[in-house]
Coordinates of C-alpha atoms in Angstrom, one line a residue:
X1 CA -14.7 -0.5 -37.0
X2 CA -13.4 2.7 -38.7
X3 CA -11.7 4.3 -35.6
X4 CA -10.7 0.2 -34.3
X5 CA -8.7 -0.1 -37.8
X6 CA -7.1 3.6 -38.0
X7 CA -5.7 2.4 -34.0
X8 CA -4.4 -0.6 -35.6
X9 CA -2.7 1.2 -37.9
X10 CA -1.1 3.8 -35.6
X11 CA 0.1 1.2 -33.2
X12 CA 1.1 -1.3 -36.2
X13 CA 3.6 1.7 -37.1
X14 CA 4.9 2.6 -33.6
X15 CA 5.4 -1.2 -33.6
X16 CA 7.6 -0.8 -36.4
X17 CA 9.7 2.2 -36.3
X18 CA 10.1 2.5 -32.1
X19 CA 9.7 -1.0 -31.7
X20 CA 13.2 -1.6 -33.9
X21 CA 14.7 -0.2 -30.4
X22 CA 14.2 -3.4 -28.7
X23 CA 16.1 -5.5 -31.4
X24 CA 19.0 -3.6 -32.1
X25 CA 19.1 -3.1 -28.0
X26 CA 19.3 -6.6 -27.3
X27 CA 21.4 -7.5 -30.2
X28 CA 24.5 -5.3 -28.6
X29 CA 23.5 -4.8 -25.3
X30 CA 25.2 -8.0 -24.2
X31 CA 28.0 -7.6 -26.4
X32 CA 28.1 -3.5 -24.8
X33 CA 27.9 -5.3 -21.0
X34 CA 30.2 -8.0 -21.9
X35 CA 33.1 -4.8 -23.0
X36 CA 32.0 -2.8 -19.9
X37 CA 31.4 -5.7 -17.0
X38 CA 34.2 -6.3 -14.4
X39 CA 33.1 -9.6 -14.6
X40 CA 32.0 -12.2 -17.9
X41 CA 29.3 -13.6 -16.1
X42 CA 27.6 -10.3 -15.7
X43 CA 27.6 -9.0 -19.6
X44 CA 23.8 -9.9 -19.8
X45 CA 23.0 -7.6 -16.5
X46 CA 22.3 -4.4 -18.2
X47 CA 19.6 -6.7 -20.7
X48 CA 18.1 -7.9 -17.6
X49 CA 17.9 -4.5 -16.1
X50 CA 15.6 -3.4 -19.0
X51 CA 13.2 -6.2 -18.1
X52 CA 13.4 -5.1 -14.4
X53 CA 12.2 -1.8 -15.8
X54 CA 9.6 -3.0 -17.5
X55 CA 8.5 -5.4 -14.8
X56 CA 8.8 -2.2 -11.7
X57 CA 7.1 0.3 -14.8
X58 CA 4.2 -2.1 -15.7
X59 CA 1.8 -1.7 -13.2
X60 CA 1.9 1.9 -12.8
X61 CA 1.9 2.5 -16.5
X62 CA -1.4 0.8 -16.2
X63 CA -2.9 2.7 -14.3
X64 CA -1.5 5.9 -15.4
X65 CA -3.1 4.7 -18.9
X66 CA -6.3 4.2 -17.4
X67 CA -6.5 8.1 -15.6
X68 CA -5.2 9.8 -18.6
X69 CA -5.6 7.3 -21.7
X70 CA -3.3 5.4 -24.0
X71 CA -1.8 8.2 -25.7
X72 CA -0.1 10.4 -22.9
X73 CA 1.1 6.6 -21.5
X74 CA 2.8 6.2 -24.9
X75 CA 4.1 9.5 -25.2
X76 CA 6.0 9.6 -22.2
X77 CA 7.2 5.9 -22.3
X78 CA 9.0 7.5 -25.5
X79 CA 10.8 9.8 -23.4
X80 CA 12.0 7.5 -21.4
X81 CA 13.5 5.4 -23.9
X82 CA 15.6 8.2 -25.5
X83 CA 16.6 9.1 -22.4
X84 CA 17.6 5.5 -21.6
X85 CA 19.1 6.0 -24.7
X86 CA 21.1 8.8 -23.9
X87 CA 22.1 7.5 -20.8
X88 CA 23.7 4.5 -22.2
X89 CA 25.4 6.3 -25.2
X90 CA 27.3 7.9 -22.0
X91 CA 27.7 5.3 -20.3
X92 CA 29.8 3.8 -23.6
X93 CA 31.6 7.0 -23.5
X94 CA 32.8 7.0 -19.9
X95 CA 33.6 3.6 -19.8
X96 CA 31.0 2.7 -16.9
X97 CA 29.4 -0.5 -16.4
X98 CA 27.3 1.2 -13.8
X99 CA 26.1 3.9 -15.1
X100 CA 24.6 1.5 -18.6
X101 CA 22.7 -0.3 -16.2
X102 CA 20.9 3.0 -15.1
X103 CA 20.1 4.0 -18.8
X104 CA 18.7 0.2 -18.9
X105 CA 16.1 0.8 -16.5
X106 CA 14.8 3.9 -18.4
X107 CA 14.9 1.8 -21.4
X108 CA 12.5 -0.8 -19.5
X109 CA 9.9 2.1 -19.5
X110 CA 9.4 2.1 -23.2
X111 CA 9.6 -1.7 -23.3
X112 CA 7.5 -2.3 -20.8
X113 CA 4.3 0.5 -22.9
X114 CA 5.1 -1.4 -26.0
X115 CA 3.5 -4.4 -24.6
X116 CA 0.5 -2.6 -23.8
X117 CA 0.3 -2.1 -28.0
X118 CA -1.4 -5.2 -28.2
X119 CA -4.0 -4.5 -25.2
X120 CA -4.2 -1.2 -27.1
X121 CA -5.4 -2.5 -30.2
X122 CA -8.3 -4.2 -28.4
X123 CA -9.7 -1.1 -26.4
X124 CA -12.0 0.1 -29.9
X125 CA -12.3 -3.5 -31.3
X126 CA -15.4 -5.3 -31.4
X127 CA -15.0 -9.2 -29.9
X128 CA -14.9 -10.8 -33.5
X129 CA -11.9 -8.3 -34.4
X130 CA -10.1 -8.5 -31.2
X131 CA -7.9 -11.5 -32.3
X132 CA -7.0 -10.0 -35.4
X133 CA -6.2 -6.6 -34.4
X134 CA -4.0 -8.1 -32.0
X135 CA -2.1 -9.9 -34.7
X136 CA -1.4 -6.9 -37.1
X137 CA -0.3 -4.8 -34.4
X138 CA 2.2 -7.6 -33.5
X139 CA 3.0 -7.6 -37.2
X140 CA 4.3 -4.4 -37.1
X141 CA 7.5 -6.1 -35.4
X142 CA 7.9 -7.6 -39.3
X143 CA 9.6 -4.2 -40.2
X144 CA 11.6 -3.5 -37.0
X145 CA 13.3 -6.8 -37.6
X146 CA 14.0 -5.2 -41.0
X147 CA 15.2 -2.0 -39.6
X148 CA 16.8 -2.5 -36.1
X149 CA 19.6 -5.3 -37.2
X150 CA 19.9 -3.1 -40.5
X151 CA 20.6 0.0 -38.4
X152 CA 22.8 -2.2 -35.9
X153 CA 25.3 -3.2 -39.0
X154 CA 25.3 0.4 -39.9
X155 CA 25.8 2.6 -36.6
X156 CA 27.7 -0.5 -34.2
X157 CA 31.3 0.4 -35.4
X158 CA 30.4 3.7 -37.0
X159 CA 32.2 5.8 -34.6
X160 CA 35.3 5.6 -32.2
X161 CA 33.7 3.8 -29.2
X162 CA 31.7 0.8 -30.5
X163 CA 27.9 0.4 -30.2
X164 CA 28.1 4.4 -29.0
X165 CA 26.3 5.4 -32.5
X166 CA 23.8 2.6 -32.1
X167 CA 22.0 4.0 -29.1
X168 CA 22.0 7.4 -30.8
X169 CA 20.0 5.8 -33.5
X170 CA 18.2 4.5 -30.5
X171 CA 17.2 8.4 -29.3
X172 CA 16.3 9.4 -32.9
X173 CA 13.5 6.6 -33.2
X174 CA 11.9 7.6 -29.8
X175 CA 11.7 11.2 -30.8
X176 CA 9.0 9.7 -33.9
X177 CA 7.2 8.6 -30.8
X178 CA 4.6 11.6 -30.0
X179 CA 3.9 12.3 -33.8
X180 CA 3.0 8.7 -34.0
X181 CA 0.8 9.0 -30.9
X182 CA -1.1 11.9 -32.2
X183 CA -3.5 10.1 -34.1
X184 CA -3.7 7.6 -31.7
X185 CA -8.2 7.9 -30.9
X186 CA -8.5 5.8 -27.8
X187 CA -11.0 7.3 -25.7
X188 CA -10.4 7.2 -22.0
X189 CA -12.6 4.7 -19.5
X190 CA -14.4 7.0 -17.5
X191 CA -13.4 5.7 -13.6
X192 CA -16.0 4.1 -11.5
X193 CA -16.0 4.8 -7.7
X194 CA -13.9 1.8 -6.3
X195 CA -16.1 -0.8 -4.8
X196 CA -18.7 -0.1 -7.7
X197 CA -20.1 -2.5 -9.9
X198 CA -18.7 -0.3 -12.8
X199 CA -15.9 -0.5 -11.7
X200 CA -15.6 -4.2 -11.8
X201 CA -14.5 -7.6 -10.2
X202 CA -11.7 -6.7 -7.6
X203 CA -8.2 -8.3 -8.6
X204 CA -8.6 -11.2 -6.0
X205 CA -11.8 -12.4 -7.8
X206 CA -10.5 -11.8 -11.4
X207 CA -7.2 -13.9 -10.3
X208 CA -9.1 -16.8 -9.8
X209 CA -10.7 -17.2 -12.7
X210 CA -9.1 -20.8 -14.5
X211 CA -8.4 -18.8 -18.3
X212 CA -7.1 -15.8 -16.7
X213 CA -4.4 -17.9 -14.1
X214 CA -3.4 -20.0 -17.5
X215 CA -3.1 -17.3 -20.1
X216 CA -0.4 -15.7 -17.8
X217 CA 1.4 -18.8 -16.7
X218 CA 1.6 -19.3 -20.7
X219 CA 2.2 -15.9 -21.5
X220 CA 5.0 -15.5 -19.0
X221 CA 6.8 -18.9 -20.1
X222 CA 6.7 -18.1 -23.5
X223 CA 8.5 -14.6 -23.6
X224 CA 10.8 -16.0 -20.7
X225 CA 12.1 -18.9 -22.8
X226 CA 12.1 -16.6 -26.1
X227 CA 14.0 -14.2 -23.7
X228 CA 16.2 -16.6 -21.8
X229 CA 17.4 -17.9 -25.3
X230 CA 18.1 -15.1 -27.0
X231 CA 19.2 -13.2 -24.6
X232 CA 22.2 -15.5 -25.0
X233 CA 22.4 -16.1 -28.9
X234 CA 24.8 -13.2 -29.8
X235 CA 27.2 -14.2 -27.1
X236 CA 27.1 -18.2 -28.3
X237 CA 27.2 -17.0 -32.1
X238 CA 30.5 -14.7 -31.8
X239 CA 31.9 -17.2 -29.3
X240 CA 31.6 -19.6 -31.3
X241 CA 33.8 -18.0 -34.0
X242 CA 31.1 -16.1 -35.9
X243 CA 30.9 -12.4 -36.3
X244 CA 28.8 -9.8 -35.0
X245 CA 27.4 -9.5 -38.4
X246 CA 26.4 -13.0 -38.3
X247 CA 24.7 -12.3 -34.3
X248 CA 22.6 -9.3 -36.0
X249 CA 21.6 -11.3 -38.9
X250 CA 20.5 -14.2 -36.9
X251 CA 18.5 -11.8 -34.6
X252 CA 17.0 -10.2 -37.5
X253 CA 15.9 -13.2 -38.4
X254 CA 14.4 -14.5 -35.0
X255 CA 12.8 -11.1 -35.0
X256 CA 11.1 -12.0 -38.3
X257 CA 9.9 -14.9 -37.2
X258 CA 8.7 -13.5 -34.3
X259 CA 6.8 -11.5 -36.3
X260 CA 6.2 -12.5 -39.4
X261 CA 3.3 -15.2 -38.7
X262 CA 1.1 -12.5 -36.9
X263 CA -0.2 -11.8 -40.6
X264 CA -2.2 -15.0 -40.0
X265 CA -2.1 -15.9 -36.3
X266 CA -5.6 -14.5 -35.6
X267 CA -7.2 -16.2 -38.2
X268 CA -5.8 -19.1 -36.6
X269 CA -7.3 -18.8 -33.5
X270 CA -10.4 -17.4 -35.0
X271 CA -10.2 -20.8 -36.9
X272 CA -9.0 -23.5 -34.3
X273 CA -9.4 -21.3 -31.0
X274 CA -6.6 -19.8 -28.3
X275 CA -5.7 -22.6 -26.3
X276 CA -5.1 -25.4 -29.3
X277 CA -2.2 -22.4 -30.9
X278 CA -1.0 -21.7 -27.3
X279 CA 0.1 -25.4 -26.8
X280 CA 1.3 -24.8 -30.7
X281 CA 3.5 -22.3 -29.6
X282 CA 5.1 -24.4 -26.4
X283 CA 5.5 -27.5 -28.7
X284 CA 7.5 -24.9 -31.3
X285 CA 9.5 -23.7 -28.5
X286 CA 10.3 -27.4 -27.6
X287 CA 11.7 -27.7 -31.3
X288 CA 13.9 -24.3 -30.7
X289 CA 15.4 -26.4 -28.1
X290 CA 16.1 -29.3 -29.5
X291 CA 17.7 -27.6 -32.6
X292 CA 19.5 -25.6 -31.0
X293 CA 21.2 -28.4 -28.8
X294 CA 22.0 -30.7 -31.7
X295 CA 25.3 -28.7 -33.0
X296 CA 26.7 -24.9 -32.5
X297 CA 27.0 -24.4 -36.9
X298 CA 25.7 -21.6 -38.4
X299 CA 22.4 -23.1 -39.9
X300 CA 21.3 -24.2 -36.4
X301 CA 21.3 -21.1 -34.7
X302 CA 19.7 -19.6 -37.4
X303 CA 16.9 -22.5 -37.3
X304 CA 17.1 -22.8 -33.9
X305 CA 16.4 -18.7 -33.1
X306 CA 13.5 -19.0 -36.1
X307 CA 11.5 -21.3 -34.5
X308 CA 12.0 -19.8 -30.8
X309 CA 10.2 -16.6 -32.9
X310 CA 7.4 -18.7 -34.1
X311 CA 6.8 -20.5 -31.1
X312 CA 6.9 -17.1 -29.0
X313 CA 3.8 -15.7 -31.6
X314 CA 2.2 -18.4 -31.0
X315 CA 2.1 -18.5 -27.3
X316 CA 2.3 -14.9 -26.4
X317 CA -0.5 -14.1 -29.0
X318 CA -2.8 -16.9 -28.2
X319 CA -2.7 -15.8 -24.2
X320 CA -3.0 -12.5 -25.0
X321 CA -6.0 -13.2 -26.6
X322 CA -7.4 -15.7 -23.8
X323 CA -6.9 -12.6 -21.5
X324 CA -8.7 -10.1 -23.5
X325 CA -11.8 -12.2 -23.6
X326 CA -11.8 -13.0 -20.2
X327 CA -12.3 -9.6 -18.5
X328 CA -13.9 -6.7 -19.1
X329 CA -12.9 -2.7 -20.5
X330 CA -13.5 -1.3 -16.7
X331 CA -10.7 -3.6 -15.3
X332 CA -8.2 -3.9 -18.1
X333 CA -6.2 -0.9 -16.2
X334 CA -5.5 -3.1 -12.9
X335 CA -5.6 -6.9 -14.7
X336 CA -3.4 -6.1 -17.8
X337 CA -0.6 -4.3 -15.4
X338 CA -0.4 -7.1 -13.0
X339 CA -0.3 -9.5 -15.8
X340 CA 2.4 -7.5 -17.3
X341 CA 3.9 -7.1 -14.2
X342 CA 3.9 -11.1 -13.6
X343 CA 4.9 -12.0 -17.3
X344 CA 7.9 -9.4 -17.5
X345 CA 8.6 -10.7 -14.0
X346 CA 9.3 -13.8 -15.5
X347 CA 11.1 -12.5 -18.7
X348 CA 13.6 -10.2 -15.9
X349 CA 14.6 -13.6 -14.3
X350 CA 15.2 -15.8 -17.6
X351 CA 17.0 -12.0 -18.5
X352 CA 19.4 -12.3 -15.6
X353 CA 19.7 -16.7 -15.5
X354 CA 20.9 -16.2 -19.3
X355 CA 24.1 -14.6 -18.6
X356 CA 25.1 -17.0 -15.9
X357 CA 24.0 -19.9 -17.8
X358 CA 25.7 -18.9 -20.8
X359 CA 29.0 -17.9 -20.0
X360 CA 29.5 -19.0 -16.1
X361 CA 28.0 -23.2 -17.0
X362 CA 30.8 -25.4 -18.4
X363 CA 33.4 -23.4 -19.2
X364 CA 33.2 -23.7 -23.0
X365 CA 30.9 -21.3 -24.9
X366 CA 29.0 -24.8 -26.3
X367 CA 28.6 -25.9 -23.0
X368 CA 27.0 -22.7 -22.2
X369 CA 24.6 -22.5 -25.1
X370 CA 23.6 -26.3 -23.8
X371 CA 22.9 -25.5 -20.3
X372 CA 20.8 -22.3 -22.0
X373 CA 18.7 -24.6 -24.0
X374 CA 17.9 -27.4 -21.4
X375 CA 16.5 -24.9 -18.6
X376 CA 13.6 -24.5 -20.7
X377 CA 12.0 -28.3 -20.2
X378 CA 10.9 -27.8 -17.0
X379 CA 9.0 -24.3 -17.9
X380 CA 7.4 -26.0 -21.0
X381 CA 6.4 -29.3 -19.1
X382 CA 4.5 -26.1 -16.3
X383 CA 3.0 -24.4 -19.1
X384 CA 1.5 -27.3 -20.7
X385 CA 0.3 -29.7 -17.9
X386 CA -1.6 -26.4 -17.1
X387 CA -2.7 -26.0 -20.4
X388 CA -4.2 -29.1 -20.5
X389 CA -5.5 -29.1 -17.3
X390 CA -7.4 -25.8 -18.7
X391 CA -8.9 -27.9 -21.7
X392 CA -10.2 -30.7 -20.2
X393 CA -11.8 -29.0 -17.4
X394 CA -15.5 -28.9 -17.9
X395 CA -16.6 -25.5 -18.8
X396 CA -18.4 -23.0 -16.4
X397 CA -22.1 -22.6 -17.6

């Protein structure tokens, strides 16, 4: 339990201070696209490129995590976020829409190694703290929604070039990265011969199993409807007359919630068990919806983008844990990549619908923000039926 909690502790901070990245990324990166972009519709693309470099990184991050342990995967995930970073601070600088979609994909590295945070936490944890330690770790997102927006007010018109300072801020939180990761005491999985029984259930058997197929159907609709949505939000807010003040604050405060319940989420499931705050989570993101589609004020986005947080803990934590309990240390490095591969595979198309939906739908920025809103039914009505289906199936003996 000693070294379990010290982990937790490491990877609750690198939640924290690099994890504010991904906020203050997604707060201007569609505004960034929308300035750079030949064309409206395509101010999202760059946002949807991270995803793709997250889903095209996931996999072999994996594995690469599994040869030569979680804390050279980290390290070098950090890298590649500042030099996404870097990339896209030139990109602002030149002018070119092109070249900010290159610095995306790097950025997709590093986004695509902090979801491995929360299979991270689990690698020293015992089963009855598994839950938990995924919780605080996702709790360390409570300060980067603090810290990125904060940051975003400060650096997004600080120098000539807008949002130019922002991703410089961007490079300086990566470069905490390897210092953080040094007392990071994950020891490595020794490798079994393939076709071993130490090596474990091949991915074809491990795909069939009911909790696993579920957990990622529910995973991957949760953070593709958080995604899809906000993805969108600072676009609808500052279309619809706000300021970009307003877009960071209402981030921030999606981010919170996103965050914020993971203080108590595990005892939740601890208390009430993984699939009851799964569906939880899907009937929260229902509420997002229908918030968000009753008016465009200022209130409702902020309620709207609150519960989309919650309902994203809910889901995301609650699957995460149903996959953790449902295989084994020795095949974590192949499942959790191709899960990750499959849920971020989700997230990059949501990612790259959003921008269409938003400002290419309608013609009217409300219209947009609607047609945003209603694609999620038919992704919550998936998720659920299969959900259910899981539940009321009679358990293997």
């Amino acid at each position: 339990m000693g070294r379990a909690r010290r982990n937790v502790w490491v990877l609750v901070a690198a939640q924290a201070i690099l994890g504010a990245q991904m906020s203050m990324i997604f707060t201007v990166g569609g505004l960034a696209g929308q300035s750079l972009a030949p064309n409206p519709c395509f101010a999202t693309l760059p946002l949807s490129l991270i995803i793709l470099g997250s889903v095209l990184s996931s996999t072999r991050l994996s594995r690469f995590m599994q040869h030569y342990g979680r804390r050279a995967g980290f390290t070098l995930a950090t890298g590649s976020g500042a030099l996404g970073a870097a990339i896209s601070a030139a990109a602002l600088w030149y002018g070119s829409f092109g070249l900010f979609m290159f610095g995306a994909l790097f950025t997709g590295v590093y986004m695509s190694a902090q979801g491995f945070y929360r299979f991270a936490a689990t690698d020293t944890a015992p089963p009855e703290f598994q839950a938990k330690a995924i919780s605080y770790v996702m709790a360390g997102g409570l300060a980067a929604a603090i810290i990125g927006p904060q940051l975003v007010k400060v650096t997004s018109q600080a120098m000539v070039v807008p949002f130019f300072a922002t991703y410089l801020a961007v490079i300086v939180l990566n470069l905490t990265g390897p210092l953080l990761f040094s007392f990071l005491d994950i020891p490595r999985t020794p490798l079994a011969p393939k076709g071993s029984v130490a090596a474990g259930r091949p991915l074809k058997v491990l795909l069939r199993q009911p909790v696993i197929i579920v957990a990622m159907i529910c995973a991957t609709v949760s953070y593709a409807l958080m995604n899809l949505v906000m993805t969108s939000t600072p676009l609808a807010v500052v279309g619809c007359g706000f300021t970009e003040g307003h877009a960071a604050d209402i981030v921030g405060a999606h981010v919170l919630a996103m965050y914020l319940p993971s203080f108590f989420t595990g005892h939740l499931i601890a208390r009430f068990g993984k699939e009851v705050i799964v569906g939880l989570g899907l009937v929260i993101l229902a509420a997002s919806g229908l918030v968000a589609l009753s008016g465009v004020e200022l209130e409702q986005f902020f309620v709207a983008l609150m519960l989309l947080g919650v309902g994203w803990n809910f889901g995301f934590i609650g699957s995460t844990a149903m996959l953790a309990s449902a295989h084994k240390p020795e095949e974590r490095g192949t499942l959790q990549g191709v899960n990750d591969f499959v849920v971020f595979g989700g997230v990059f198309m949501a990612s790259l619908s959003s921008g269409g939906l938003m400002n290419c739908s309608g013609g009217t920025v409300e219209a947009g923000w609607q047609a945003v809103n209603l694609a999620m039914v038919p992704f919550l009505v998936a998720a659920g039926g299969a959900l259910i289906w899981l539940m009321l199936r009679p358990r293997e003996v």
